[in-house]
Short mmCIF file of C-alpha atoms in Angstrom, two decimals:
data_model
loop_
_atom_site.label_atom_id
_atom_site.label_comp_id
_atom_site.label_asym_id
_atom_site.label_seq_id
_atom_site.Cartn_x
_atom_site.Cartn_y
_atom_site.Cartn_z
CA MET A 163 22.77 -119.17 -87.14
CA GLY A 164 26.13 -119.83 -85.00
CA LEU A 165 26.49 -120.18 -82.21
CA LEU A 166 27.30 -117.44 -80.64
CA ASP A 167 24.01 -115.09 -82.19
CA THR A 168 22.03 -118.52 -80.84
CA LEU A 169 23.89 -117.28 -77.36
CA LEU A 170 23.73 -113.42 -77.98
CA GLY A 171 20.03 -114.40 -78.57
CA ARG A 172 19.82 -112.89 -81.63
CA SER A 173 18.10 -114.15 -84.90
CA LYS A 174 18.05 -114.07 -88.47
CA LEU A 175 15.32 -114.32 -91.12
CA PRO A 176 15.45 -117.29 -93.06
CA LYS A 177 15.93 -115.82 -97.21
CA PRO A 178 13.42 -115.53 -98.76
CA LYS A 179 13.01 -118.60 -100.80
CA PRO A 180 10.76 -117.08 -104.99
CA ASP A 181 10.77 -120.38 -105.84
CA ARG A 182 8.67 -121.39 -104.04
CA LEU A 183 5.60 -118.69 -106.40
CA PHE A 184 6.26 -121.37 -108.86
CA ALA A 185 3.81 -123.88 -107.33
CA MET A 186 0.90 -121.41 -107.35
CA SER A 187 0.83 -122.22 -111.54
CA THR A 188 0.43 -124.81 -111.06
CA ALA A 189 -2.52 -124.62 -108.15
CA TYR A 190 -4.02 -122.53 -110.52
CA ILE A 191 -4.97 -125.71 -112.06
CA THR A 192 -6.84 -125.94 -108.77
CA LEU A 193 -7.81 -122.83 -108.31
CA SER A 194 -9.86 -121.67 -111.37
CA THR A 195 -11.27 -125.86 -111.75
CA ASN A 196 -12.49 -126.52 -108.43
CA LEU A 197 -13.04 -124.16 -107.11
CA ASN A 198 -14.57 -121.17 -109.73
CA LEU A 199 -12.08 -118.83 -109.51
CA ILE A 200 -9.82 -116.52 -112.13
CA SER A 201 -7.31 -114.31 -112.30
CA LYS A 202 -7.54 -110.77 -111.48
CA GLY A 203 -4.08 -109.16 -111.48
CA ALA A 204 -1.17 -109.99 -109.16
CA GLY A 205 2.08 -107.99 -107.74
CA ILE A 206 5.25 -108.67 -105.42
CA CYS A 207 5.44 -105.20 -102.11
CA PHE A 208 8.74 -104.14 -100.88
CA ARG A 209 10.45 -101.91 -98.45
CA PRO A 210 12.33 -98.86 -101.12
CA ILE A 211 15.31 -97.98 -98.50
CA GLU A 212 17.06 -94.11 -100.18
CA ALA A 213 20.55 -95.63 -101.21
CA SER A 214 21.97 -94.80 -104.79
CA ARG A 215 22.19 -98.93 -104.63
CA PHE A 216 18.46 -99.43 -104.59
CA ARG A 217 18.17 -96.40 -107.02
CA ASN A 218 19.38 -98.59 -109.01
CA ALA A 219 18.05 -102.01 -108.45
CA GLN A 220 14.35 -100.07 -109.26
CA ILE A 221 16.51 -99.07 -112.07
CA GLU A 222 17.15 -102.89 -113.68
CA ILE A 223 13.37 -104.07 -112.73
CA SER A 224 11.28 -100.77 -115.02
CA GLU A 225 13.90 -101.89 -117.60
CA LEU A 226 12.74 -106.22 -117.28
CA LEU A 227 9.60 -104.60 -116.89
CA GLN A 228 9.69 -103.07 -119.93
CA ARG A 229 10.78 -105.61 -121.70
CA SER A 230 9.95 -108.63 -120.45
CA CYS A 231 6.03 -107.18 -120.39
CA GLN A 232 6.00 -106.33 -124.15
CA GLU A 233 7.04 -109.58 -125.18
CA THR A 234 3.79 -110.58 -122.30
CA ASN A 235 1.54 -108.46 -123.17
CA THR A 236 2.08 -107.58 -118.96
CA THR A 237 0.65 -104.43 -118.00
CA TYR A 238 2.50 -103.41 -115.58
CA LYS A 239 2.98 -99.74 -112.53
CA MET A 240 4.24 -99.16 -109.66
CA GLN A 241 2.67 -97.32 -106.65
CA LYS A 242 3.99 -96.29 -103.52
CA ASP A 243 0.91 -97.72 -100.73
CA SER A 244 -0.02 -95.36 -97.64
CA TYR A 245 2.63 -97.33 -95.73
CA GLY A 246 5.23 -96.48 -97.81
CA TYR A 247 6.02 -99.70 -99.87
CA LEU A 248 6.30 -100.59 -102.72
CA TRP A 249 3.68 -102.39 -105.48
CA VAL A 250 4.73 -103.90 -108.94
CA ILE A 251 1.42 -104.54 -110.43
CA LEU A 252 0.89 -106.67 -113.59
CA ASN A 253 -2.65 -107.37 -115.23
CA ASP A 254 -2.19 -110.79 -118.12
CA GLU A 255 -4.96 -113.06 -119.19
CA HIS A 256 -1.84 -115.84 -119.25
CA PHE A 257 -1.55 -117.10 -115.32
CA GLU A 258 1.45 -118.46 -115.82
CA ASP A 259 3.41 -115.19 -116.93
CA LEU A 260 2.53 -112.63 -114.46
CA VAL A 261 4.02 -115.67 -111.41
CA ALA A 262 6.95 -115.29 -114.09
CA THR A 263 6.82 -111.88 -113.97
CA LEU A 264 6.98 -110.97 -110.34
CA TYR A 265 9.50 -114.35 -109.94
CA LEU A 266 11.92 -111.71 -112.07
CA VAL A 267 10.99 -109.20 -109.88
CA SER A 268 11.65 -110.98 -106.51
CA GLN A 269 14.99 -112.78 -107.81
CA THR A 270 16.58 -108.84 -109.30
CA LEU A 271 16.18 -107.63 -106.10
CA ALA A 272 17.73 -110.55 -104.26
CA GLU A 273 21.09 -111.09 -106.85
CA HIS A 274 21.10 -106.69 -105.87
CA GLY A 275 21.57 -107.74 -102.23
CA PHE A 276 17.47 -106.53 -101.29
CA ASP A 277 16.01 -109.83 -100.77
CA GLU A 278 15.62 -109.02 -96.90
CA GLN A 279 12.93 -106.08 -98.05
CA LEU A 280 10.60 -108.19 -100.10
CA LEU A 281 7.69 -108.15 -97.61
CA CYS A 282 4.78 -109.98 -99.93
CA ALA A 283 3.33 -111.14 -103.66
CA VAL A 284 0.17 -111.39 -104.22
CA PHE A 285 -1.78 -113.42 -106.91
CA LYS A 286 -5.36 -111.96 -106.49
CA PHE A 287 -9.18 -113.64 -107.78
CA GLY A 288 -12.51 -112.90 -108.33
CA ASN A 289 -15.83 -114.36 -108.51
CA GLU A 290 -18.29 -113.54 -105.94
CA SER A 291 -15.74 -112.71 -103.69
CA THR A 292 -12.37 -110.54 -103.67
CA VAL A 293 -10.17 -113.87 -102.89
CA TYR A 294 -6.26 -112.95 -101.92
CA TRP A 295 -3.41 -115.66 -102.53
CA ILE A 296 -0.58 -114.18 -100.18
CA TYR A 297 2.79 -115.40 -100.12
CA ASN A 298 5.06 -114.52 -97.31
CA TYR A 299 8.64 -114.01 -97.67
CA LYS A 300 9.60 -114.20 -94.94
CA GLN A 301 8.10 -117.52 -94.36
CA ALA A 302 8.13 -118.88 -97.91
CA ARG A 303 4.57 -119.38 -97.83
CA PHE A 304 1.36 -118.78 -99.06
CA TYR A 305 -2.06 -117.90 -97.15
CA PRO A 306 -5.56 -116.72 -98.25
CA PHE A 307 -7.20 -113.47 -97.39
CA VAL A 308 -10.49 -112.53 -98.00
CA PRO A 309 -11.75 -109.43 -97.09
CA LYS A 310 -15.74 -108.74 -96.78
CA GLY A 311 -15.95 -104.73 -96.18
CA LYS A 312 -13.17 -104.47 -93.06
CA GLN A 313 -13.97 -107.77 -91.73
CA ARG A 314 -12.48 -111.52 -92.68
CA ASP A 315 -13.98 -113.73 -93.83
CA SER A 316 -12.59 -116.60 -92.46
CA THR A 317 -14.48 -119.62 -92.69
CA TYR A 318 -14.06 -119.16 -96.32
CA GLU A 319 -10.67 -118.94 -95.92
CA PHE A 320 -10.15 -121.89 -93.73
CA ARG A 321 -12.30 -124.12 -96.94
CA LEU A 322 -9.80 -123.17 -99.00
CA ARG A 323 -7.04 -124.40 -97.19
CA SER A 324 -7.79 -127.12 -96.82
CA VAL A 325 -8.81 -127.29 -101.29
CA MET A 326 -5.43 -126.21 -101.07
CA ASP A 327 -3.05 -127.63 -98.67
CA LYS A 328 -1.35 -130.02 -100.98
CA GLU A 329 -1.85 -128.11 -103.92
CA LEU A 330 0.76 -125.17 -102.93
CA PRO A 331 3.59 -124.50 -99.18
CA ILE A 332 1.25 -123.25 -96.44
CA GLU A 333 0.98 -121.25 -93.77
CA LYS A 334 0.74 -123.18 -90.96
CA ASP A 335 0.81 -120.63 -87.53
CA VAL A 336 -2.59 -118.94 -88.12
CA GLU A 337 -1.60 -116.28 -86.49
CA ARG A 338 0.94 -115.56 -89.39
CA TRP A 339 -2.59 -115.47 -91.96
CA TYR A 340 -1.80 -111.42 -91.71
CA PRO A 341 -4.42 -109.62 -93.27
CA LEU A 342 -3.35 -106.57 -95.89
CA TRP A 343 -5.78 -104.06 -96.75
CA ASP A 344 -6.54 -102.21 -99.37
CA ILE A 345 -4.13 -104.19 -101.93
CA PRO A 346 -4.08 -102.57 -104.33
CA VAL A 347 -3.59 -105.52 -107.23
#
C-alpha cells in the first residue's frame, strides 16, 4: 500500500496465499490420529463474475479438473450456492489429492487475475460430529467451524484450535471465524 492510499484512507486486501493450503496435508496426520477425524471431502468457494475472461478461466478449471481427477480418482462437481457463489466440491480417499486439487483450482484463478474472487477452501471431517476446517483466502489463515444444528459448538472449536495451533496458520481473531451454514461439501 502506498503513501497516497494511506492518506486517502484506501486499503488493499493482501493477496491470497494458496500455498498455505499444503499445511493441511501435514496437519491431517494430527487430525486423524489425535482427534479421530476422518476426511469427508473438500471444496473451494469463489465468487463468479459475468465476464468472458472469467468464463475462460472457468472452462480451463473444468478441463484441468477432468484431467487431474482422472489420474487421481478424485470425484468433483461444480455447483452454485444460494448466495450465488460457485463451489468446486471434491471427494477422494487420498487426502493429499484433495489438497493438491484445491491448490490447482486456486492457482488457476490467480493466474487469470481472479485471486480476489477466492473466498475460502473447506475441508470436511467427521466422527461423532461434523467438523470443518476453513481456509480464508483473504486472511491466509485457517479456523475451525463445528455446526451443531443452527448453533456453533464453540467449546469444541476452541479445543480444535488449541490442538492444531502449532500445525496450521490459525486465525487469531475469533471474530473472523465466520460461520458458513449449509456448506455443500
